Coordinates of C-alpha atoms in Angstrom, one line a residue:
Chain W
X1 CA 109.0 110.2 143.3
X2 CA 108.0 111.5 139.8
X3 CA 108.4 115.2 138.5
X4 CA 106.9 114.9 134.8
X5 CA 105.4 117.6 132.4
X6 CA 103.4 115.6 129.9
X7 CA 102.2 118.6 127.2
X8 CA 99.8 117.5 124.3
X9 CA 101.4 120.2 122.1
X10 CA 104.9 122.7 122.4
X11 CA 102.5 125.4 120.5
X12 CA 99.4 126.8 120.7
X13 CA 98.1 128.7 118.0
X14 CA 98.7 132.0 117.7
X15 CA 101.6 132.0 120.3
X16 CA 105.2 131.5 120.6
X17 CA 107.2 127.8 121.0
X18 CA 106.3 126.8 124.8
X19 CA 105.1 130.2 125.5
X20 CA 101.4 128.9 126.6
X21 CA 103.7 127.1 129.3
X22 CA 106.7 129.0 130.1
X23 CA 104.6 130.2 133.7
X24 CA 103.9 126.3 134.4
X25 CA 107.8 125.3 133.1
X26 CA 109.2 128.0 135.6
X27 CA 107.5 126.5 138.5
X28 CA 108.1 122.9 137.4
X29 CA 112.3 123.6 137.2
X30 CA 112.5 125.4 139.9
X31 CA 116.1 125.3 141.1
X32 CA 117.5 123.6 137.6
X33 CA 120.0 125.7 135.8
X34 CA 120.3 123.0 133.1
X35 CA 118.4 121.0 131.1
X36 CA 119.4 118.1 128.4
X37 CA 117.2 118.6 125.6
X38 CA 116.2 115.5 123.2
X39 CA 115.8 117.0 119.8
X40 CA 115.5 113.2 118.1
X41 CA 112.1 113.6 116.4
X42 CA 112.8 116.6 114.1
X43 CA 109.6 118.2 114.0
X44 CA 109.3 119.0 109.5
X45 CA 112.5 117.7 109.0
X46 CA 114.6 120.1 110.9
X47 CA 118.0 119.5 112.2
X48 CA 119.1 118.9 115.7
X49 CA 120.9 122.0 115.7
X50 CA 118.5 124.3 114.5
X51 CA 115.6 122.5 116.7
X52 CA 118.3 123.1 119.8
X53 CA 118.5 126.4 119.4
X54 CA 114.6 126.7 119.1
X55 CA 114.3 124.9 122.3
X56 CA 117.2 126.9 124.1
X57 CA 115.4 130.7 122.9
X58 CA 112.6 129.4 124.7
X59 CA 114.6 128.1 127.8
X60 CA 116.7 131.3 127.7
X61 CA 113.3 133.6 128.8
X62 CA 113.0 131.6 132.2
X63 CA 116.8 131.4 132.9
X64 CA 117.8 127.9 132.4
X65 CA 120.3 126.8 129.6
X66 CA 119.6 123.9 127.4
X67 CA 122.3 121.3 126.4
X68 CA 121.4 119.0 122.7
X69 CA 121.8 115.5 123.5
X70 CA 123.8 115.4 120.0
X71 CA 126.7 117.4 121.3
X72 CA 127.3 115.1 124.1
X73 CA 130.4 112.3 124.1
X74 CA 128.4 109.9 125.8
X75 CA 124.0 110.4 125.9
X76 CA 123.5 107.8 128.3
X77 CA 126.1 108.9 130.7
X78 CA 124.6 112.7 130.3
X79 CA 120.9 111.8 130.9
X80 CA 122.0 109.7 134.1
X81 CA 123.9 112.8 135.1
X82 CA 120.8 115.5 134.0
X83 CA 119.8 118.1 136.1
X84 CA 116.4 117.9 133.7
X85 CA 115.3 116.4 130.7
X86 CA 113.0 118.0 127.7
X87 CA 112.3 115.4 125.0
X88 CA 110.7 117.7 122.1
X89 CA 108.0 116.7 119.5
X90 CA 108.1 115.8 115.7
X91 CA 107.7 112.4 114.5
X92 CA 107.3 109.9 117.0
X93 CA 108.9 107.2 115.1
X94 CA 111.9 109.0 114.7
X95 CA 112.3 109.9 118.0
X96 CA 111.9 106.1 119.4
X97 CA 114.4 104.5 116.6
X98 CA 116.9 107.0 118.0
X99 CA 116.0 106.8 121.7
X100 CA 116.4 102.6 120.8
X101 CA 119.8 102.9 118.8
X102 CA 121.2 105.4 121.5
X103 CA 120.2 103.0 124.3
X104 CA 118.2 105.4 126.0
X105 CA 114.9 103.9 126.9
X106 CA 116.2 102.4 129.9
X107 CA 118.1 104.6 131.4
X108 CA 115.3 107.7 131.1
X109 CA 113.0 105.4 132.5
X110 CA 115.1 104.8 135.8
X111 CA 116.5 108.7 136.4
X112 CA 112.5 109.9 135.7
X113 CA 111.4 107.1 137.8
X114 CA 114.1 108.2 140.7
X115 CA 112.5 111.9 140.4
X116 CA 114.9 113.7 137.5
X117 CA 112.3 115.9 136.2
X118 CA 111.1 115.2 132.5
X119 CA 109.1 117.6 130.1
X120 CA 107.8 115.7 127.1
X121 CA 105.6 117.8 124.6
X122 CA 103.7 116.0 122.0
X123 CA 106.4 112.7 120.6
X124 CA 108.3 113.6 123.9
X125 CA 104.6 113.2 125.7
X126 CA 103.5 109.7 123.7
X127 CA 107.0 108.1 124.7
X128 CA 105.9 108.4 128.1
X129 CA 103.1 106.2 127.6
X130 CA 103.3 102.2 127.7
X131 CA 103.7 102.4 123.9
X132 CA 103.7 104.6 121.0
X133 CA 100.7 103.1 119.4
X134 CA 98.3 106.2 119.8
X135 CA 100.7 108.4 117.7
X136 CA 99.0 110.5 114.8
X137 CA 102.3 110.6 112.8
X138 CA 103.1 109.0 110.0
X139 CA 105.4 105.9 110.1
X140 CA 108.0 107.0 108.2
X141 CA 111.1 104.9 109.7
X142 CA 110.7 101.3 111.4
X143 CA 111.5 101.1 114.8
X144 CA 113.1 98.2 116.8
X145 CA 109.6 98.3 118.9
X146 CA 106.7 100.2 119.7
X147 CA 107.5 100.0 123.4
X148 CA 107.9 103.4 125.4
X149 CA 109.4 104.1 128.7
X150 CA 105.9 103.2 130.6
X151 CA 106.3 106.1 133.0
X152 CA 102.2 106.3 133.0
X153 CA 100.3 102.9 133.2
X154 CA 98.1 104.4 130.2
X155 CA 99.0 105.8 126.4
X156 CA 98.8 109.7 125.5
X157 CA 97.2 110.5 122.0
X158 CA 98.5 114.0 121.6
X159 CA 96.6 116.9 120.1
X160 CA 93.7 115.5 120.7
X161 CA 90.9 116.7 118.7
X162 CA 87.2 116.1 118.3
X163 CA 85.4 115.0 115.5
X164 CA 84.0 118.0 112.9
X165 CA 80.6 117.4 112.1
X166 CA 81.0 119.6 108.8
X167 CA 83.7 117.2 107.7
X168 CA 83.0 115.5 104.0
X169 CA 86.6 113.3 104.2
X170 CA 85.9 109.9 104.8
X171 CA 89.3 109.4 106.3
X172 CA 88.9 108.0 110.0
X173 CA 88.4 110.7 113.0
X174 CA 90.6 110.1 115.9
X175 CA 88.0 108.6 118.1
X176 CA 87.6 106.2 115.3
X177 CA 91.4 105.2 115.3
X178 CA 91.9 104.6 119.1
X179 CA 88.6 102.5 118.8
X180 CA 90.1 100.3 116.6
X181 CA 93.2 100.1 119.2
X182 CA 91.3 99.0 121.3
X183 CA 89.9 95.9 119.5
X184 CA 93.8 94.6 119.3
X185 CA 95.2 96.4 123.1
X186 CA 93.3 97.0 126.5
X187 CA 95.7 100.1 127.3
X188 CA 93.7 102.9 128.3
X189 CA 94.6 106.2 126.1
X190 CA 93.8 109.8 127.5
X191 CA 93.6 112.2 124.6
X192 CA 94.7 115.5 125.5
X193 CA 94.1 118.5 124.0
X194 CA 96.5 121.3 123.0
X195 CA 97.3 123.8 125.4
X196 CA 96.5 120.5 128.1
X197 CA 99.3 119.0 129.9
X198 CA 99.2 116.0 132.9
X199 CA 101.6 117.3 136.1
X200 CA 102.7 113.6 137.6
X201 CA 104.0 114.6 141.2
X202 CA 105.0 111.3 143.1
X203 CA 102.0 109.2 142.3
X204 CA 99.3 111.9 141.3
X205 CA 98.9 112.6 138.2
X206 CA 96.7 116.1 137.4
X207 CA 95.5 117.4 134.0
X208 CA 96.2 121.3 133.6
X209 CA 96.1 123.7 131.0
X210 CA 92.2 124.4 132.1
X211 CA 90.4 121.7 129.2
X212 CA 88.9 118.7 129.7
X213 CA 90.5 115.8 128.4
X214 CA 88.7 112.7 126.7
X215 CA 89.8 109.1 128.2
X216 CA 88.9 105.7 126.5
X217 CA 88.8 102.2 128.0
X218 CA 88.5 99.7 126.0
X219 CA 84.8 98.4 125.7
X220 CA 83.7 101.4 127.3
X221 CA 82.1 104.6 125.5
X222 CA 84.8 107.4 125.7
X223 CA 84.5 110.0 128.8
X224 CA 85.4 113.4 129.3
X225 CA 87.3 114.5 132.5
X226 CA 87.4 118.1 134.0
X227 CA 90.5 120.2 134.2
X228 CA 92.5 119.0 137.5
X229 CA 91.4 115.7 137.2
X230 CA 93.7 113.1 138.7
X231 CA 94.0 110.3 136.3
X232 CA 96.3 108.2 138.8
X233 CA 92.9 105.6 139.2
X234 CA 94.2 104.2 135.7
Chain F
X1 CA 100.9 92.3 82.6
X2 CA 99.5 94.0 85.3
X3 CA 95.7 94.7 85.9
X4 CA 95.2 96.9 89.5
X5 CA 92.7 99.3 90.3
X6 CA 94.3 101.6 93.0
X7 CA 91.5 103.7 94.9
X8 CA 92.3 106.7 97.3
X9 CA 88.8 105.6 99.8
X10 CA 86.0 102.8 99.3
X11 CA 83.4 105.2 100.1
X12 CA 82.9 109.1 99.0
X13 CA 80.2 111.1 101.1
X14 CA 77.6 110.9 100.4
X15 CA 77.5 107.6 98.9
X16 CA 77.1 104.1 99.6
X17 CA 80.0 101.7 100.3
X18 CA 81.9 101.0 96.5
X19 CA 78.6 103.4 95.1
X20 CA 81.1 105.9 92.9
X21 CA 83.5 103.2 91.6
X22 CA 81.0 100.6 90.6
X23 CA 81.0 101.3 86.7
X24 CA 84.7 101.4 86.7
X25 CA 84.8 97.9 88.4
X26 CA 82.2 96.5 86.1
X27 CA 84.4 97.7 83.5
X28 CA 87.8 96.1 85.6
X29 CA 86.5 93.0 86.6
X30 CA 85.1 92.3 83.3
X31 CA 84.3 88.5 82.8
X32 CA 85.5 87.6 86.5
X33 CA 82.4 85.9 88.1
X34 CA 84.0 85.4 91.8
X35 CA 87.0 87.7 93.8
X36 CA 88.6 87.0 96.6
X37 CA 87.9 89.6 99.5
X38 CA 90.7 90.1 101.8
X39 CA 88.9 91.4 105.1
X40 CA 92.1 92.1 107.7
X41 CA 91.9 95.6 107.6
X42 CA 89.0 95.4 109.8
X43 CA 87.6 99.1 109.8
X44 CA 86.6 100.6 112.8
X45 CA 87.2 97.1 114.5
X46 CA 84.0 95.4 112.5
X47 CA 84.7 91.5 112.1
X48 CA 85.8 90.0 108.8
X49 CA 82.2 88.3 108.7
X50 CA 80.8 91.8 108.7
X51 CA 83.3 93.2 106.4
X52 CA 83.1 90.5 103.8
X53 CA 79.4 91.0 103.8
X54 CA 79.4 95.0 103.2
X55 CA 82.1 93.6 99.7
X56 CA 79.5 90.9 98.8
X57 CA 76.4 93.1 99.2
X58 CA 78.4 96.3 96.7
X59 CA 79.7 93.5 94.2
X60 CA 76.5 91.5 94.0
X61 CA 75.3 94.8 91.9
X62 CA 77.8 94.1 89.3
X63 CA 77.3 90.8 89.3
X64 CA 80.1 89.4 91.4
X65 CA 80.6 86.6 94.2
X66 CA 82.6 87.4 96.9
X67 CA 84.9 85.2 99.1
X68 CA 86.3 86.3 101.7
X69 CA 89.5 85.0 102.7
X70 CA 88.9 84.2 106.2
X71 CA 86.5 81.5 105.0
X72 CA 89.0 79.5 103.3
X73 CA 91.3 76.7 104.3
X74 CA 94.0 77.6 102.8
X75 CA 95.0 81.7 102.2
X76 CA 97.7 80.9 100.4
X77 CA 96.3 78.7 98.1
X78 CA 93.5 80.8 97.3
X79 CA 95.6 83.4 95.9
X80 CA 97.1 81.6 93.8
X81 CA 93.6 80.2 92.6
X82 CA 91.7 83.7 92.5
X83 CA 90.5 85.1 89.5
X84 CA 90.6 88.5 91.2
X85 CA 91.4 90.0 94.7
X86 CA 90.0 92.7 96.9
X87 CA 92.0 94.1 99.7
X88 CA 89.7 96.5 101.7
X89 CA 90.7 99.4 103.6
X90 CA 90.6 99.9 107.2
X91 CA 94.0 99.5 109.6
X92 CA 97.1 99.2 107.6
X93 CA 99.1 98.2 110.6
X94 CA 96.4 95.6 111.2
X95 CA 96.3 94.3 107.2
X96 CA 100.2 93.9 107.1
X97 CA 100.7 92.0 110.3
X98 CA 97.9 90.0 108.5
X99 CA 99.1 89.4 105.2
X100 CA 102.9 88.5 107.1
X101 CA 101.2 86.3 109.2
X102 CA 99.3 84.5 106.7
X103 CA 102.2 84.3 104.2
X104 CA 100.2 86.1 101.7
X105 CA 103.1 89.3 100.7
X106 CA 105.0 87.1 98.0
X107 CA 102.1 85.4 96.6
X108 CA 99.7 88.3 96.0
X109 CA 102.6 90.1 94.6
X110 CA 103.8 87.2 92.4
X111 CA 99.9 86.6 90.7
X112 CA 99.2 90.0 90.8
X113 CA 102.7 90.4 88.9
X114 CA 101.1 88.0 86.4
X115 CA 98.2 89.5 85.6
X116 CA 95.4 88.8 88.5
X117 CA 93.1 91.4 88.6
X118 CA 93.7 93.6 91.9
X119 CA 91.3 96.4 93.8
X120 CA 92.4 97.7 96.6
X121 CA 90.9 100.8 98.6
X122 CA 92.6 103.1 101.6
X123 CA 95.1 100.5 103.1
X124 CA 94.1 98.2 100.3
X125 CA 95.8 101.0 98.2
X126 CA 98.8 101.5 100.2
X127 CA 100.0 97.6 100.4
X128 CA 100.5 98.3 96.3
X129 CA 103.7 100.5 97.6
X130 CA 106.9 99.6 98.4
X131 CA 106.3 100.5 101.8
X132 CA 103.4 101.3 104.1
X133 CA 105.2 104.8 105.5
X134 CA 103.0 106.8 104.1
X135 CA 99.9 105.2 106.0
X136 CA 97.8 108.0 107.9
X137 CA 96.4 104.9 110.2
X138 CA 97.4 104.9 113.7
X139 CA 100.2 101.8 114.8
X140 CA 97.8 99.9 116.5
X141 CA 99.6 96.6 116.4
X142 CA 103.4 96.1 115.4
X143 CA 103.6 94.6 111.9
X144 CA 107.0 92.5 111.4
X145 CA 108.1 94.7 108.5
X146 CA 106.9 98.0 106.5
X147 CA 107.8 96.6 103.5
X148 CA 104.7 95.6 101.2
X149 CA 103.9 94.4 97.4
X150 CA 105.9 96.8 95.9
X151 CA 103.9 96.5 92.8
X152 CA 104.5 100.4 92.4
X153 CA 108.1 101.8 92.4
X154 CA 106.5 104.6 94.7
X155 CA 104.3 104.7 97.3
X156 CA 100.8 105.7 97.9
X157 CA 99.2 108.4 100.4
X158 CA 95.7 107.3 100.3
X159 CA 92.4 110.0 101.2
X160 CA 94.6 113.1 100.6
X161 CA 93.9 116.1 102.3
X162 CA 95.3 119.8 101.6
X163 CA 95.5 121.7 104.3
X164 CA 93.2 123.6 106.3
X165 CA 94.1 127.1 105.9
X166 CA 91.6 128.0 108.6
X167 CA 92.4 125.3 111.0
X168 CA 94.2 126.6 114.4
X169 CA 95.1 122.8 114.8
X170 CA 98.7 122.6 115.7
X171 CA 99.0 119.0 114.3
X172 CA 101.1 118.3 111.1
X173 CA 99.5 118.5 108.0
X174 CA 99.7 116.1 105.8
X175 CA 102.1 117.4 103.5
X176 CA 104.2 118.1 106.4
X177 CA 104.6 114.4 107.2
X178 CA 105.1 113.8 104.0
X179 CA 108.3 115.9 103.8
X180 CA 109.5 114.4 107.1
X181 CA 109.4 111.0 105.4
X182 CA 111.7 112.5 102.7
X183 CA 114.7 113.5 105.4
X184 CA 114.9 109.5 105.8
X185 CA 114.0 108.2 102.7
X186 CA 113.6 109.0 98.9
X187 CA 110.8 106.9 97.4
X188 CA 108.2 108.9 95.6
X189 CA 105.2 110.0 97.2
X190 CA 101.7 110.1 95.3
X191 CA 99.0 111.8 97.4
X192 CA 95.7 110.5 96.1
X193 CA 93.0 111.9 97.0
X194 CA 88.9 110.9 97.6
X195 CA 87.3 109.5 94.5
X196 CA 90.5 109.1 92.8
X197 CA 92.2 105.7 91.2
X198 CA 95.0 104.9 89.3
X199 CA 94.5 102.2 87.2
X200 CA 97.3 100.2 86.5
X201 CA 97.3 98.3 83.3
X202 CA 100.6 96.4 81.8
X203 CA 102.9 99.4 82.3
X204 CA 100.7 102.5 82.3
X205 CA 99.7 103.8 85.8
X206 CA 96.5 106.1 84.6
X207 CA 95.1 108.5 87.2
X208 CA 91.5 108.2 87.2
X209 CA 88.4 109.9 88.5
X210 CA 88.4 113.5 87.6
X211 CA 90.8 114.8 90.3
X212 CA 94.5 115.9 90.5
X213 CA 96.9 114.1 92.5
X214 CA 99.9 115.3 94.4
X215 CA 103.3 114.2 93.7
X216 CA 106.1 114.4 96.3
X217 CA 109.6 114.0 95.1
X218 CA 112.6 113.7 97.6
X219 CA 114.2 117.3 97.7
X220 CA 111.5 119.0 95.5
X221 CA 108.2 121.0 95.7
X222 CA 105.2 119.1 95.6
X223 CA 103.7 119.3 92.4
X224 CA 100.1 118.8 90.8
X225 CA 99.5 116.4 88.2
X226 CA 95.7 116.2 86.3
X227 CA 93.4 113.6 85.7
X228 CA 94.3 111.1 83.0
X229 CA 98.4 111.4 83.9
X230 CA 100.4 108.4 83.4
X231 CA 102.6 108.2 86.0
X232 CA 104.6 105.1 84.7
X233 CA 107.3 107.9 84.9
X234 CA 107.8 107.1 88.3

């Protein structure tokens, strides 16, 4: 019994933090008060006070009151004990050096896996992938590993985004880079686009949000899938 | 003594593999007949066969064997034996795990150091840093450090790109994750981008190529620096 919100992005242009999916969010917690947020990856540096309070303006509009993993005495005993858990985005290899040195990959793993219900959005969305490796941030700390909690049996590249044909950089395109993961990995990746999020309920897994997403096998050209496609084949 | 030509991309569009730098290397390589190539990078998953071949096939127009390193017994060995190296770009992940693997960090470092004549390109580029954090590849395979040649005190942020002002792509830019690599750690940043070089020649570090390059300091704006700067300051 899973109950995961996997979003590509917290933001959508032109709109507030979450606001795109504060409708889905409402549904999703339905009957949690309280929700431990994960504010590890410090989205452009921020601190995990300021990013808290972000999170908990957001939280505040649908009635549930959000509790930063850095003001509790003991993390691992608070996630085992969550009502809900909201890891947010920033730089993925932040948040899995801090999720390693707090001991916390195992024990979200289990709760999530026992039905506690998780909302990642972008960093928070890769972790629950069998690895980080489809990250587009930067490597700017080393982690202990590039291991992830392996809720999915696949890796999420967030913000997915299609090649621009008008482009004149010579840097690679994103199809490009998960190409070349898949001459060292087999892992599938599903890149999902912003304002796109996968619902896992129990053991189906559904993408929302109303866009295709683009899924690559390795050996295999990429695919697109429609909106409410369930990706649990993979 | 130090002779190392340190190029932002291989390739500019609209040109040919190498096609923009070629004087300049004529000029570099100057009286070397044969360079080691140093395939690992592996872009877009192509084999180090194919890889050395696209090197041998730019260099044979300035008069230059290639070797690639793949070929030869012994790596190690080689390097110390080169009369100048070529580290394409491609992966960095990939490249490092390579060069650890291989044994090759100390000894390129060491004749380099000494006065071997070095190009690198894209993740060729980056290795010259003291770390590869500043990468924009994706962590396709899990190297067993970041740390690299460290033949600059700084590090290098190869194919840099401003930002989009138009772009509704929430994804951070790149001077974004720049800034997040400054809340963990305070070596310089040097964002170089397409069609420039710093050549690096006993102590001067010249930027070359006709373009500004951007400079990020822990704790400080970014700032522009022209053409033709020395940034030995660093």
């Amino acid at each position: 019994m899973k109950n995961i919100f996997i979003a590509s992005t917290s933001t959508v242009h032109g709109k507030g933090y979450l606001e795109y999916a504060l409708p889905a969010l409402k549904e999703f917690f339905k009957g949690v008060t309280e929700v431990l947020f994960v504010p590890y990856a410090r989205p452009g540096g921020i601190s995990h006070e300021v990013y808290t309070n972000k999170a908990s303006e957001a939280f505040a509009q649908i009635g549930i009151k959000i509790v930063g993993i850095h003001n509790v005495e003991n993390p691992k005993e608070a996630v085992g004990k969550a009502a809900g858990i909201f890891i947010g985005g920033g730089n993925t290899f932040l948040l899995v050096t801090q999720l390693y040195r707090n001991n916390l990959i195992d024990v979200v793993k289990d709760v999530v896996s026992k039905g506690t219900p998780y909302l990642g959005t972008s960093a928070g969305s890769v972790v629950t992938g069998v690895s980080m490796q489809n990250t587009n941030d930067m490597p700017i700390i080393y982690p202990p590993s590039f291991a992830t909690f392996g809720l999915l049996s696949f890796n999420v590249n967030a913000h997915y985004l299609d090649p621009d044909p008008s482009s004149k950089h010579m840097g690679e395109t994103r199809a490009t880079r998960i190409n070349e993961f898949h001459f060292v990995e087999s892992i599938p990746v599903l890149g999902l686009r912003e304002g796109s999020w996968l619902l896992v309920q129990n053991e189906r897994i559904t993408l929302k949000g109303g866009l295709s997403a683009r899924l690559f096998l390795q050996g295999k050209p990429a695919e697109e899938f429609p909106n409410e496609t369930d990706f649990s084949f993979l």
